[in-house]
CSV table of C-alpha atoms and ligand atoms in Angstrom, one decimal:
chain,number,residue,atom,x,y,z
J,8,UNK,CA,49.5,54.2,39.7
J,9,UNK,CA,47.6,51.1,40.9
J,10,UNK,CA,44.6,53.3,41.5
J,11,UNK,CA,44.7,54.7,38.5
J,12,UNK,CA,45.1,51.3,36.2
J,13,UNK,CA,42.2,49.7,38.4
J,14,UNK,CA,39.7,52.7,37.5
J,15,UNK,CA,41.1,52.2,33.7
J,16,UNK,CA,41.0,48.9,34.2
J,17,UNK,CA,37.5,48.8,35.6
J,18,UNK,CA,36.0,51.1,33.3
J,19,UNK,CA,37.0,48.5,29.9
J,20,UNK,CA,35.7,45.7,32.2
J,21,UNK,CA,32.1,46.7,32.2
J,22,UNK,CA,32.0,48.1,29.5
J,23,UNK,CA,28.0,47.4,28.0
J,24,UNK,CA,29.5,47.9,24.5
J,25,UNK,CA,32.5,45.3,25.1
J,26,UNK,CA,32.1,42.1,23.7
J,27,UNK,CA,32.7,39.8,26.5
J,28,UNK,CA,29.6,40.0,28.4
J,29,UNK,CA,29.3,37.6,31.6
J,30,UNK,CA,30.7,37.6,35.2
J,31,UNK,CA,34.0,39.9,35.0
J,32,UNK,CA,36.5,40.9,38.3
J,33,UNK,CA,40.1,42.5,38.2
J,34,UNK,CA,42.4,40.0,40.2
J,35,UNK,CA,45.7,41.1,40.5
J,36,UNK,CA,47.3,44.8,39.4
J,37,UNK,CA,51.1,44.7,40.3
J,38,UNK,CA,53.5,47.2,39.1
J,39,UNK,CA,57.4,46.1,38.8
J,40,UNK,CA,59.8,48.9,37.9
J,41,UNK,CA,58.2,49.2,33.9
J,42,UNK,CA,56.5,46.4,33.7
J,43,UNK,CA,52.3,46.8,34.8
J,44,UNK,CA,50.2,42.9,34.9
J,45,UNK,CA,47.2,43.6,35.3
J,46,UNK,CA,45.5,40.2,36.1
J,47,UNK,CA,41.7,39.7,34.8
J,48,UNK,CA,39.4,37.0,35.7
J,49,UNK,CA,36.3,36.8,33.2
J,50,UNK,CA,34.1,33.6,32.6
J,51,UNK,CA,34.7,33.6,29.1
J,52,UNK,CA,38.2,33.1,29.0
J,53,UNK,CA,37.8,30.7,25.6
J,54,UNK,CA,36.0,33.1,24.0
J,55,UNK,CA,39.5,34.6,22.0
J,56,UNK,CA,38.1,36.9,19.6
J,57,UNK,CA,36.8,39.1,21.8
J,58,UNK,CA,39.2,38.0,25.0
J,59,UNK,CA,41.8,39.4,22.9
J,60,UNK,CA,40.0,42.9,22.0
J,61,UNK,CA,39.1,43.2,25.8
J,62,UNK,CA,42.9,42.6,26.7
J,63,UNK,CA,44.1,44.9,23.8
J,64,UNK,CA,41.8,47.6,24.9
J,65,UNK,CA,42.7,47.4,28.0
J,66,UNK,CA,46.1,47.0,27.4
J,67,UNK,CA,46.0,50.5,25.1
J,68,UNK,CA,43.7,52.5,27.5
J,69,UNK,CA,46.7,52.4,30.3
J,70,UNK,CA,49.1,53.2,28.1
J,71,UNK,CA,47.8,56.1,26.8
J,72,UNK,CA,47.8,57.1,30.3
J,73,UNK,CA,51.3,55.4,31.1
J,74,UNK,CA,53.1,55.5,27.6
J,75,UNK,CA,56.1,54.5,29.2
J,76,UNK,CA,54.7,51.3,30.9
J,77,UNK,CA,55.0,47.6,29.2
J,78,UNK,CA,51.8,46.4,30.1
J,79,UNK,CA,50.7,42.6,30.3
J,80,UNK,CA,46.8,41.3,30.1
J,81,UNK,CA,46.7,37.9,31.8
J,82,UNK,CA,43.5,36.3,31.3
J,83,UNK,CA,42.2,33.9,33.7
J,84,UNK,CA,38.7,31.9,34.3
J,85,UNK,CA,36.7,33.0,36.6
J,86,UNK,CA,35.6,30.1,38.5
J,87,UNK,CA,40.2,29.9,38.8
J,88,UNK,CA,38.9,26.2,37.1
J,89,UNK,CA,39.9,26.4,33.6
J,90,UNK,CA,37.1,25.7,31.1
J,91,UNK,CA,37.7,22.8,28.4
J,92,UNK,CA,40.7,24.7,26.3
J,93,UNK,CA,41.0,23.9,22.9
J,94,UNK,CA,38.5,24.3,19.9
J,95,UNK,CA,41.1,22.7,17.5
J,96,UNK,CA,39.3,21.6,14.4
J,97,UNK,CA,40.6,17.9,15.2
J,98,UNK,CA,39.4,15.1,14.4
J,99,UNK,CA,40.8,13.9,18.3
J,100,UNK,CA,39.8,16.7,20.1
J,101,UNK,CA,36.8,14.3,21.2
J,102,UNK,CA,39.1,11.1,22.2
J,103,UNK,CA,37.6,8.1,22.3
J,104,UNK,CA,37.1,5.8,25.1
J,105,UNK,CA,38.0,2.5,23.3
J,106,UNK,CA,41.0,4.3,22.1
J,107,UNK,CA,43.8,2.0,21.3
J,108,UNK,CA,46.5,1.0,23.9
J,109,UNK,CA,49.4,3.4,23.7
J,110,UNK,CA,52.7,1.1,22.9
J,111,UNK,CA,56.5,2.2,24.0
J,112,UNK,CA,59.0,2.5,21.1
J,113,UNK,CA,60.7,-0.4,21.3
J,114,UNK,CA,64.5,0.6,21.9
J,115,UNK,CA,63.7,4.5,22.8
J,116,UNK,CA,63.5,5.5,26.2
J,117,UNK,CA,62.1,8.4,26.1
J,118,UNK,CA,60.1,10.3,23.5
J,119,UNK,CA,59.6,14.2,23.3
J,120,UNK,CA,57.3,15.8,21.2
J,121,UNK,CA,58.9,19.6,19.6
J,122,UNK,CA,54.6,20.4,18.4
J,123,UNK,CA,52.2,23.6,17.6
J,124,UNK,CA,49.4,23.9,15.8
J,125,UNK,CA,50.9,27.2,13.8
J,126,UNK,CA,53.6,26.5,10.6
J,127,UNK,CA,56.6,28.0,10.4
J,128,UNK,CA,57.6,29.1,14.1
J,129,UNK,CA,60.9,26.9,13.9
J,130,UNK,CA,59.6,23.6,15.2
J,131,UNK,CA,62.4,21.8,12.4
J,132,UNK,CA,64.8,24.2,13.5
J,133,UNK,CA,64.2,23.5,17.6
J,134,UNK,CA,64.1,19.9,17.0
J,135,UNK,CA,67.4,19.4,15.6
J,136,UNK,CA,69.3,21.5,17.2
J,137,UNK,CA,67.8,20.5,20.8
J,138,UNK,CA,68.4,16.5,19.8
J,139,UNK,CA,72.5,17.9,19.2
J,140,UNK,CA,72.3,19.8,22.8
J,141,UNK,CA,70.9,16.4,24.5
J,142,UNK,CA,73.6,13.8,22.2
J,143,UNK,CA,76.5,16.7,23.6
J,144,UNK,CA,74.9,15.8,27.1
J,145,UNK,CA,76.6,11.9,26.4
J,146,UNK,CA,72.7,11.1,25.3
J,147,UNK,CA,72.3,8.6,22.4
J,148,UNK,CA,69.3,10.3,20.4
J,149,UNK,CA,67.3,9.7,17.4
J,150,UNK,CA,65.9,12.2,15.1
J,151,UNK,CA,62.3,12.0,13.7
J,152,UNK,CA,60.7,13.8,11.0
J,153,UNK,CA,57.2,13.5,11.3
J,154,UNK,CA,55.9,16.2,8.4
J,155,UNK,CA,55.0,14.2,6.3
J,156,UNK,CA,53.8,17.0,3.6
J,157,UNK,CA,57.1,19.5,3.9
J,158,UNK,CA,59.8,17.4,5.6
J,159,UNK,CA,62.6,19.8,6.4
J,160,UNK,CA,65.2,17.7,8.5
J,161,UNK,CA,67.0,16.3,5.1
J,162,UNK,CA,67.8,20.0,4.0
J,163,UNK,CA,68.3,21.2,8.2
J,164,UNK,CA,70.8,18.5,8.0
J,165,UNK,CA,72.3,19.1,4.9
J,166,UNK,CA,71.9,15.3,3.5
J,167,UNK,CA,69.1,12.9,2.3
J,168,UNK,CA,70.5,9.8,1.9
J,169,UNK,CA,68.1,6.4,1.8
J,170,UNK,CA,67.9,4.3,5.2
J,171,UNK,CA,68.9,0.7,4.5
J,172,UNK,CA,67.0,-1.6,5.1
J,173,UNK,CA,68.2,-4.8,7.3
J,174,UNK,CA,65.5,-7.9,7.8
J,175,UNK,CA,62.3,-6.2,8.0
J,176,UNK,CA,63.7,-3.0,9.4
J,177,UNK,CA,64.7,-0.1,8.2
J,178,UNK,CA,68.1,1.6,9.4
J,179,UNK,CA,68.0,4.9,9.6
J,180,UNK,CA,71.1,6.4,8.5
J,181,UNK,CA,73.3,8.2,11.3
J,182,UNK,CA,74.2,12.5,10.8
J,183,UNK,CA,76.3,14.4,13.3
J,184,UNK,CA,76.2,11.5,16.0
J,185,UNK,CA,72.2,11.5,15.6
J,186,UNK,CA,70.0,8.5,14.2
J,187,UNK,CA,67.8,11.0,11.8
J,188,UNK,CA,64.9,9.6,9.9
J,189,UNK,CA,62.6,11.5,7.3
J,190,UNK,CA,59.9,10.5,4.5
J,191,UNK,CA,62.4,13.5,2.8
J,192,UNK,CA,65.6,10.7,2.3
J,193,UNK,CA,62.6,8.3,0.9
J,194,UNK,CA,61.6,10.1,-1.5
J,195,UNK,CA,62.6,12.5,-4.6
J,196,UNK,CA,64.1,15.5,-3.6
J,197,UNK,CA,60.8,18.3,-4.9
J,198,UNK,CA,58.1,16.1,-5.4
J,199,UNK,CA,55.1,17.2,-4.3
J,200,UNK,CA,53.2,15.1,-1.2
J,201,UNK,CA,49.5,14.3,-1.0
J,202,UNK,CA,48.8,11.3,1.5
J,203,UNK,CA,45.1,10.7,2.0
J,204,UNK,CA,44.5,9.9,5.4
J,205,UNK,CA,44.5,6.6,5.7
J,206,UNK,CA,48.1,6.8,3.8
J,207,UNK,CA,49.0,8.9,6.6
J,208,UNK,CA,48.7,6.4,9.5
J,209,UNK,CA,50.4,3.8,7.3
J,210,UNK,CA,53.5,5.7,6.5
J,211,UNK,CA,53.8,7.1,10.1
J,212,UNK,CA,53.5,3.0,11.1
J,213,UNK,CA,55.8,2.3,9.1
J,214,UNK,CA,57.9,5.0,10.4
J,215,UNK,CA,57.1,4.8,14.0
J,216,UNK,CA,57.3,0.0,14.3
J,217,UNK,CA,58.8,-0.9,10.9
J,218,UNK,CA,62.9,0.9,12.2
J,219,UNK,CA,64.9,0.0,13.8
J,220,UNK,CA,65.2,2.8,16.6
J,221,UNK,CA,67.0,0.3,19.4
J,222,UNK,CA,69.7,2.2,21.9
J,223,UNK,CA,68.3,4.9,22.3
J,224,UNK,CA,68.0,7.7,25.2
J,225,UNK,CA,66.1,10.1,23.4
J,226,UNK,CA,63.6,9.2,20.6
J,227,UNK,CA,62.8,13.6,19.6
J,228,UNK,CA,60.3,13.8,17.2
J,229,UNK,CA,59.6,17.0,14.4
J,230,UNK,CA,55.5,17.1,14.3
J,231,UNK,CA,53.9,19.0,11.4
J,232,UNK,CA,52.2,21.9,11.6
J,233,UNK,CA,48.3,22.4,12.1
J,234,UNK,CA,46.8,19.5,14.0
J,235,UNK,CA,46.1,16.8,11.3
J,236,UNK,CA,46.0,12.8,10.6
J,237,UNK,CA,49.4,12.7,11.8
J,238,UNK,CA,48.4,13.7,15.3
J,239,UNK,CA,45.6,11.5,15.6
J,240,UNK,CA,47.9,9.0,14.8
J,241,UNK,CA,51.2,9.4,17.4
J,242,UNK,CA,48.9,11.3,20.0
J,243,UNK,CA,46.7,7.2,20.0
J,244,UNK,CA,49.1,5.4,19.7
J,245,UNK,CA,52.6,5.4,20.8
J,246,UNK,CA,53.7,6.6,24.4
J,247,UNK,CA,55.0,10.2,25.0
J,248,UNK,CA,56.7,11.7,27.8
J,249,UNK,CA,55.9,14.9,27.2
J,250,UNK,CA,55.2,17.8,24.4
J,251,UNK,CA,56.9,21.3,23.6
J,252,UNK,CA,55.3,24.2,22.5
J,253,UNK,CA,57.6,26.1,19.9
J,254,UNK,CA,55.7,29.7,19.1
J,255,UNK,CA,56.8,33.3,18.0
J,256,UNK,CA,56.1,36.2,20.9
J,257,UNK,CA,52.8,36.9,18.4
J,258,UNK,CA,49.5,37.0,20.0
J,259,UNK,CA,48.7,34.7,16.1
J,260,UNK,CA,50.6,32.0,17.4
J,261,UNK,CA,50.2,32.5,21.0
J,262,UNK,CA,46.3,31.3,19.7
J,263,UNK,CA,47.2,28.5,18.1
J,264,UNK,CA,49.4,27.3,21.7
J,265,UNK,CA,46.6,27.5,23.8
J,266,UNK,CA,44.2,25.2,20.8
J,267,UNK,CA,47.3,23.4,21.0
J,268,UNK,CA,47.6,22.4,24.6
J,269,UNK,CA,43.9,21.2,24.0
J,270,UNK,CA,45.0,19.1,21.3
J,271,UNK,CA,46.7,17.1,24.0
J,272,UNK,CA,44.5,16.6,26.5
J,273,UNK,CA,42.5,13.9,25.7
J,274,UNK,CA,45.4,11.8,24.9
J,275,UNK,CA,46.9,12.1,28.1
J,276,UNK,CA,49.9,13.8,26.4
J,277,UNK,CA,51.9,15.9,28.8
J,278,UNK,CA,52.5,19.2,27.9
J,279,UNK,CA,55.9,19.8,29.4
J,280,UNK,CA,56.5,23.8,28.0
J,281,UNK,CA,56.3,26.8,26.2
J,282,UNK,CA,60.0,27.4,23.8
J,283,UNK,CA,59.4,30.8,22.8
J,284,UNK,CA,60.8,31.2,19.2
J,285,UNK,CA,62.5,34.7,16.5
J,286,UNK,CA,62.0,36.2,20.5
J,287,UNK,CA,64.5,39.1,20.2
J,288,UNK,CA,66.7,40.8,17.3
J,289,UNK,CA,69.8,41.8,18.6
J,290,UNK,CA,71.5,44.0,15.3
J,291,UNK,CA,75.0,43.3,15.4
J,292,UNK,CA,75.8,46.2,13.3
J,293,UNK,CA,75.3,48.2,16.8
J,294,UNK,CA,78.8,48.2,17.8
J,295,UNK,CA,80.6,49.4,14.6
J,296,UNK,CA,78.1,52.7,14.6
J,297,UNK,CA,78.4,53.3,18.4
J,298,UNK,CA,82.3,53.1,18.0
J,299,UNK,CA,81.7,55.6,14.9
J,300,UNK,CA,79.4,57.8,17.4
J,301,UNK,CA,82.5,57.8,19.7
J,302,UNK,CA,85.0,58.6,17.6
J,303,UNK,CA,83.6,61.6,15.6
J,304,UNK,CA,85.5,64.9,17.5
J,305,UNK,CA,83.1,67.6,17.6
J,306,UNK,CA,82.9,70.7,20.4
J,307,UNK,CA,79.7,72.0,18.3
J,308,UNK,CA,77.0,71.7,20.8
J,309,UNK,CA,73.9,71.0,18.4
J,310,UNK,CA,76.1,67.9,16.9
J,311,UNK,CA,77.8,66.7,20.3
J,312,UNK,CA,73.2,66.3,20.9
J,313,UNK,CA,72.8,64.6,17.7
J,314,UNK,CA,75.6,61.9,18.8
J,315,UNK,CA,73.9,61.7,22.6
J,316,UNK,CA,70.4,61.1,21.1
J,317,UNK,CA,71.3,58.6,18.9
J,318,UNK,CA,73.4,56.6,21.0
J,319,UNK,CA,70.6,56.2,23.6
J,320,UNK,CA,68.2,55.0,20.8
J,321,UNK,CA,71.3,52.2,20.4
J,322,UNK,CA,70.8,52.0,24.1
J,323,UNK,CA,67.6,51.2,24.5
J,324,UNK,CA,66.9,49.5,21.3
J,325,UNK,CA,70.2,46.4,22.1
J,326,UNK,CA,67.6,44.0,22.2
J,327,UNK,CA,64.3,44.5,19.7
J,328,UNK,CA,61.0,42.5,20.2
J,329,UNK,CA,59.6,42.7,17.0
J,330,UNK,CA,56.5,39.5,17.2
J,331,UNK,CA,55.5,40.9,21.1
J,332,UNK,CA,56.1,40.8,24.3
J,333,UNK,CA,53.2,38.1,25.7
J,334,UNK,CA,54.8,35.0,26.0
J,335,UNK,CA,54.8,35.1,29.4
J,336,UNK,CA,51.8,36.4,30.4
J,337,UNK,CA,50.4,33.6,28.4
J,338,UNK,CA,52.6,30.7,30.3
J,339,UNK,CA,51.6,32.1,33.3
J,340,UNK,CA,47.1,32.3,32.6
J,341,UNK,CA,48.0,28.3,31.0
J,342,UNK,CA,50.3,26.9,34.0
J,343,UNK,CA,53.0,26.2,31.8
J,344,UNK,CA,57.3,27.4,32.1
J,345,UNK,CA,58.6,29.2,29.1
J,346,UNK,CA,61.2,26.9,28.8
J,347,UNK,CA,63.7,29.3,26.9
J,348,UNK,CA,63.4,32.1,24.7
J,349,UNK,CA,65.7,32.0,21.0
J,350,UNK,CA,66.5,35.0,19.6
J,351,UNK,CA,65.9,35.9,15.7
J,352,UNK,CA,69.1,35.0,14.5
J,353,UNK,CA,71.1,35.4,10.9
J,354,UNK,CA,73.2,32.5,11.4
J,355,UNK,CA,71.0,30.2,12.9
J,356,UNK,CA,69.1,31.7,9.7
J,357,UNK,CA,72.2,31.0,7.1
J,358,UNK,CA,73.2,27.0,8.9
J,359,UNK,CA,69.7,26.1,8.2
J,360,UNK,CA,69.6,27.5,4.4
J,361,UNK,CA,73.3,25.7,4.1
J,362,UNK,CA,72.5,22.4,6.2
J,363,UNK,CA,75.0,23.2,8.8
J,364,UNK,CA,73.6,22.6,12.0
J,365,UNK,CA,73.4,25.6,14.1
J,366,UNK,CA,75.0,23.5,17.4
J,367,UNK,CA,77.5,21.8,15.5
J,368,UNK,CA,79.1,25.5,14.0
J,369,UNK,CA,82.1,26.3,15.7
J,370,UNK,CA,81.2,30.0,15.5
J,371,UNK,CA,77.9,29.5,17.1
J,372,UNK,CA,77.0,31.8,19.5
J,373,UNK,CA,74.5,33.3,21.6
J,374,UNK,CA,71.8,30.9,21.2
J,375,UNK,CA,73.5,27.6,21.8
J,376,UNK,CA,72.6,28.1,25.4
J,377,UNK,CA,68.8,28.5,24.4
J,378,UNK,CA,69.0,25.0,23.0
J,379,UNK,CA,71.1,24.3,25.8
J,380,UNK,CA,68.4,25.2,28.3
J,381,UNK,CA,66.6,23.4,26.7
J,382,UNK,CA,68.0,20.1,26.9
J,383,UNK,CA,68.8,20.4,30.2
J,384,UNK,CA,64.7,20.7,30.7
J,385,UNK,CA,64.4,17.3,29.1
J,386,UNK,CA,67.1,15.9,30.6
J,387,UNK,CA,65.3,17.3,34.0
J,388,UNK,CA,61.6,15.6,33.2
J,389,UNK,CA,63.6,12.2,31.9
J,390,UNK,CA,64.7,12.3,35.5
J,391,UNK,CA,61.8,12.4,37.0
J,392,UNK,CA,59.6,10.3,34.2
J,393,UNK,CA,58.5,6.5,36.3
J,394,UNK,CA,59.4,5.1,33.6
J,395,UNK,CA,63.0,5.1,33.1
J,396,UNK,CA,66.1,4.8,35.7
J,397,UNK,CA,68.2,7.8,33.8
T,9,ATP,N1,65.8,31.9,15.7
T,9,ATP,C1,65.7,31.9,14.6
T,9,ATP,N2,66.2,32.9,13.7
T,9,ATP,C2,66.3,33.4,12.5
T,9,ATP,N3,65.7,32.5,11.7
T,9,ATP,C3,65.3,31.8,12.2
T,9,ATP,C4,65.0,31.0,13.4
T,9,ATP,N4,64.4,29.8,13.6
T,9,ATP,C5,64.0,29.5,12.2
T,9,ATP,N5,63.9,30.2,11.7
T,9,ATP,C6,63.9,29.9,10.2
T,9,ATP,O1,62.4,30.3,10.1
T,9,ATP,C7,61.8,29.2,8.8
T,9,ATP,C8,60.7,27.9,9.8
T,9,ATP,O2,62.0,27.4,10.4
T,9,ATP,P1,61.3,25.7,10.3
T,9,ATP,O3,61.4,24.8,9.3
T,9,ATP,O4,62.4,25.5,11.8
T,9,ATP,O5,60.2,26.2,11.1
T,9,ATP,P2,58.6,24.8,11.2
T,9,ATP,O6,58.2,25.4,12.6
T,9,ATP,O7,59.3,23.3,11.5
T,9,ATP,O8,57.9,25.2,10.0
T,9,ATP,P3,57.1,24.1,9.4
T,9,ATP,O9,55.2,24.5,9.9
T,9,ATP,O10,56.7,24.4,7.9
T,9,ATP,O11,57.3,22.9,9.3
T,9,ATP,C9,63.4,29.1,8.0
T,9,ATP,O12,63.6,29.5,7.5
T,9,ATP,C10,63.9,28.8,9.9
T,9,ATP,O13,65.0,29.0,9.7
T,10,MG,MG1,59.4,22.0,10.2
C-alpha cells in the first residue's frame, strides 16, 4: 500500500498543472490500521490556497484507490524551517521594535487568552467553562470578556449586573464563583456597539487597569473574533502566560488558526495549544433505535438482513465528524498540542442559551472531561511558568 500511495502522491506533487510549483518531496508515508498519513514537504507552505488544493487532490486520489482509508495529509516547509507564518491583515503583524513595555496585571498570577482568528467557533463557551473547571480545582479565577462589539459572557452567565466602583477601581461582580467583567455589564442590552479605533484602546485600558483584579490565580480572557485593535492593545501591553486557540475541524477554521499563530509571534506571546470544538456529534437517539431493533421479532430472512444493515450503520456512525478531521494533522504541522476535543452537544447549546454554564449543570455529561482537560493543561503551564510560585 505504501508504494502505491507514494506513487500516487509523487504523480500529483510533480504534475506541472498543479498550482503549487517549487521544491516538493514526499517525506513520509505511515499506514496504521485504517489511517494513511502522508507527509509532504513543499517550499511554498504558506501559499494556503495552492497548498489546500494540492492536499485535496492527493487525498482524493488516494481515496479513489483505497476508498476505506482515512487519509491525512501533513504539509511541512521543505527546508525544515517554517517560513514566517501569518498573513493576517493586522496592523501589529510587524510589531515595532519600540513597542511599549508589557506590564503584569496587578493582583493576577496568570493570564490566559482564549482566542482564534475566526468567529463563532466557541471561544466564549470555552473561556467560561474552562474558568469554571479551573475554579473546581480550587483556583481563584477571573473571567474578562474582551469582545467589545459582541460581548457574549453576560448571556452565558445569565446575568448582566453592573459592576460597582469602589474608590476609583471597578470591582467585577462575583458570578458563579468567578470575578466576571464584560462591557456588556455596562451598556444597555441590545445597544449596538460601534467603537472607533482609539476608543477601543481606551475601553480595554479601563477593563484591564482600572479594575480590582486582586486575589486571582488566573485571569481567563475571552478574545473577540478577528484580529483587530483589541489584539494590538492586549498583545503589546500586558504580560500573558499563553494563548490557546479554539477551532472547529473545518479547513476554513484551521486556516484561520494558522494565521492566528502568526498574530501572536511578533509579540512573543506563546501559543500553547489548540482546542478543537464541535469536533464530533454523538446522536443520543441511537440507543433508542438500537433497542427498538433488538425488540423486533422476525424470522424473515430479508427483514433480518435489513435489521443487521441498520445496526451496522448505527455502529459505524456512533460519533460523526461533521466538520472534518484535520485538526490533528494541522497540530502536527504547527508543532502544537491538541489540548482537548469538545463534541457538538445540544445540552451545551441549551445551557448557553439559558445562561446556565454547562460545568454547573448537575446533569452535565461527557463534555465536562474536555473542559477538565483544558484546565489540567493550563495548571501544568502555570506550574512550569518561571514567573510564579504556582
Ligand atoms: N460544543 C458545542 N456544542 C454545541 N453548541 C456549541 C458548542 N460550542 C459552542 N456552541 C454554540 O456555538 C455558538 C458560538 O459559540 P461561542 O459564542 O462560544 O463562540 P465564539 O467563538 O465566542 O463566537 P464569537 O466569535 O462571536 O465571539 C453559540 O451558540 C454556542 O452556544
Ligand atoms: Mg465570543
